[in-house]
Amino acid sequence: GESSFSADGNGRLALRLPGTNFTFENDPADSIRTFTAEDTLAEWAIQAMGISPGGIYEELAFSLTDIPVDVNTGEEVEEISIIDSVVHIKSEEKGIIFQNRLSIDSPKGAQDSILSTKQEFTVKADIGFNSTIADDGRTAEIELPFGYSLKDGEQRIIYLPPGDSAKWTIIAPDRDRTGDEIFVTARGVDRNSGISVTRISDSIPLSVVERADLSMTLQILKTGGSPGDTLSVGQKFTLQALINNDGTARAIGEGKVYIEGIEDNDAVIFSNLPQEDTLSFTIGVPVSWDLEIIQLPEGQSGIQNQIFELMEELDKETAKTVSKGNNKITTSSRARELFNQISDMTLSLVTLELNLTVKMSQIPEDENTNQTAYTQDSIVTKTTYVQPVAGITIQLIETPASISTDQEFDLVVTGNLINNLKDPSAHLLIPPSFEDYNGSVLDLPLETGSDQAHFKIKVPPTVNFFGAARETLKVYLTGEDLNSGEQVLPSPTVSRVVTVQLKPEIYMAREIISPLAARESGSLSHGQSITIEVWPALVSSDKPLEYAPIDNDGSIDLDSEIFSRYQFERVDGEIYKKTFTQLNQKLRFTLRAPRQNRTALINLRFIDLPVDNNSRNFVDVDGDSGSVSLPMTVTEKKITVIMQKEFEKTTFTRGEGHHLIMAFDISNAGYLDSLTLQGLGIKFIARSDTASLLDNAIVNIFEKIFIVDYNEFSAGFDNISDLTSYAEFEVSETNVSNPLQIEFDDLGYLNGNESKNLAVVAMFRAGESSRSFRTILNNVDAYDDSPENLVSIIDGEGRSIEISPDMLSLVFSIMSNDQEKTFGNFPNPFGRPPNETTEIRFLLQATSDVTLRIFSLAGELVRSGWNRNLTNLPGAGGEIYYVVWDGKNDEGYTVLNGVYICVIEIRSSSGTKTYTTKIAYIK
């Protein structure tokens, strides 16, 4: 409190709590507080521990326990007062929400927590607040699962009225759901402490099922007859209504349906009287009305009579046949015109569109919503049609114009069904020659929709067919009226005549085109091509019938075993499966024999077969001649070459005339097939050994080389161009090689058992140097039919041309009139294998004595003596001589490596001439 004087010492104030409902919060025993003149505030923290009895106020009393001392007198202060020595207070129950109970309030059908799709339902929360909760701020908040929604205008959070309850109208999802939950949260505030209070309700599990969804279907039920909703006059039938629930929620309660307008309809009545037009129904259980058609629409009977008159004319016209393309026999255009008229008039009779309408007059409820179930179609109309009496006639008969033996073919009869015909059938009578394979009468029902019967008729095989070339098939139709079940009048019988032909049977004819040896003796040479021609042909028959035409392509195949097993070779671009488009079309197969001795079998067979134009089946193949097997023996062909060794002249002067340097016979004896001569090869070697001449040496020697007929050449000629020529080869640096390969300008041909005599004629190049050489026939290129497959060449002793010594010619010499330029040696240098020696060449133009000497560069005599006699050597007209030096001196020792001077002295009656040349020796 306050003090207007100075006091010394502390005062103490005690607080007494009433009963046991209150206690000091920090220390229950701490009831005394000290105060001074400067600090006069005393505070206690008190906690309510119980509720004041009777709800009355209790007293908190204050008292002084120690009095302060006056600083002036030193005595206790006398005047101390406590203004409010008692404080009144009471303790109440804390604010609580003692209840939050959630339930589905309506409709009753939803109180089992099962809802229908899109259903509205009401949820109620009963909430209890005690009196300590403040009136303001009391709320309830609903939590909805995904897909649920509140009705328009409603709020998720509601401020509660004093009644302490809340309601929400909720809309269920539009599809099935399970496992959903809904709950409400209640909130309030303790009015004494201001503390918020919350309570969450127990959740309500929800399931959503498809709502009751009613649909109604109508069905016409009748006994016998064709399917569908077409009825005949006088026919009794049942109209059945079936109400189904397409949803999951049940539809409960009674439902009713009624049929409209039967009393006012002149075409239909109830067939069983009395009968109510309104019937009760149960979901899934059909209800029905028994009805009867009593008449056609007015004025339709005259049209029906016209139809029967046209049917009689159509039966007569159908008997007339018209043969058209695709091997089919059809009816006339008039028959088709009549059929179209009858069809149009028949359709005009189906003009009574009978509409039967059924309505739901009372609809069950959805078990969840307790409201009328959703209905897709509460009014349904069934439309049916009324037809007059039935009839039948033949509209069309289709059959092949010609058929083959052993063929199964179709005869298709199309009926004209008038009105409501039942069980239409076709009846076929076949000729006696077919009976063993088909029976005497065939009966088939007409197919629904097409009004056709498809007969499968079997013609006997060729060996068993003894009928005529033209056979007759007969057809008629029958049926029953849908209403009476009695047979209608049969249609008139219609005949069809077909031509019978033999089923084609083919065999494979064949001929070996080439080579002659393969055709005559079944033999081939290595690498030789064989061409075989095969073609399909008809097998002869003793039947008086014609063969059926053949259609489509066929093919003949060469068995690949000839390549895989017998090693024959394929010819580039050759196809070994060949197609023929007609009989007697010749197909050629070409293949090449292997280059090894073989005994092989060439097989050809039909792979794809053409078809019988009538049956469209594959033609037959004769078992004995439906394939071809040709045995072939492959052997090596060897052509003999006999070389001509005797020549009138072997020494020639440069630049003058044409000279024979080789002649030989080539023989194809013992072989039937011709050969092609493509060219030959000549190898040029030195005069004393087998060393090949260098290319430039050949160019220096030859200007041109001709291959001509030897017999013509040896008989004499004025000009080489007058001879039979095979090749004219102009020698140049760009085309020369050794061996020299000369291709014939025009291919030469060597017939079977024929020989040719060939001559190689040279024109020597003009110049001053002299040269000697020999020739070897290196090769003759001859082949049967392919330059890639040359035949073997042998000599008269049977030796291969490559190893035969007979192919080597004499030594040919070409000389120059200049002795100095002719003097020389070859090879130069020499000494190393294979050139251990060299030939020293010199020219004599008259009978002479010759001295040869070899000196070193220092002038020392190395060699002067030879075993050969060099005196009195002939030379008139020009002769070339060769002396061999082996690189040794006169003592028989090999000289040292180096260059030596060779000196020749020629002594004749006209005088003495001396020439020198350099010779190099390298060991």
mmCIF file of C-alpha atoms in Angstrom, residues 25 42 193 206 242 258 270 309 327 352 371 382 414 426 431 464 501 549 598 605 777 780 823 872 879 883 889:
data_model
loop_
_atom_site.group_PDB
_atom_site.id
_atom_site.type_symbol
_atom_site.label_atom_id
_atom_site.label_comp_id
_atom_site.label_asym_id
_atom_site.label_seq_id
_atom_site.Cartn_x
_atom_site.Cartn_y
_atom_site.Cartn_z
ATOM 1 C CA GLU A 25 1.371 -22.404 -7.375
ATOM 2 C CA ALA A 42 3.184 -8.172 -2.418
ATOM 3 C CA SER A 193 -8.446 -18.918 -19.430
ATOM 4 C CA LEU A 206 -18.458 -44.359 -46.856
ATOM 5 C CA LEU A 242 -37.809 -56.764 -69.471
ATOM 6 C CA TYR A 258 -48.553 -50.776 -69.606
ATOM 7 C CA PHE A 270 -54.859 -59.399 -77.567
ATOM 8 C CA GLU A 309 -48.503 -63.795 -111.880
ATOM 9 C CA ASN A 327 -16.973 -69.906 -117.782
ATOM 10 C CA LEU A 352 -47.337 -51.979 -92.254
ATOM 11 C CA GLN A 371 -36.192 -41.591 -54.384
ATOM 12 C CA LYS A 382 -40.911 -51.773 -80.638
ATOM 13 C CA THR A 414 -30.724 -68.200 -106.029
ATOM 14 C CA ALA A 426 -33.230 -76.442 -103.324
ATOM 15 C CA PRO A 431 -27.023 -87.010 -114.664
ATOM 16 C CA ASN A 464 -14.111 -93.575 -114.706
ATOM 17 C CA GLN A 501 -13.797 -81.781 -120.784
ATOM 18 C CA PRO A 549 -7.892 -75.181 -121.384
ATOM 19 C CA ARG A 598 32.582 -86.653 -113.294
ATOM 20 C CA ARG A 605 11.126 -81.346 -112.601
ATOM 21 C CA LEU A 777 54.867 -72.002 -128.710
ATOM 22 C CA VAL A 780 47.146 -71.870 -127.799
ATOM 23 C CA PHE A 823 79.749 -57.316 -134.196
ATOM 24 C CA ASN A 872 87.413 -70.429 -144.584
ATOM 25 C CA GLU A 879 75.874 -65.276 -142.663
ATOM 26 C CA VAL A 883 81.453 -67.821 -130.790
ATOM 27 C CA ASN A 889 91.832 -66.911 -120.420
#
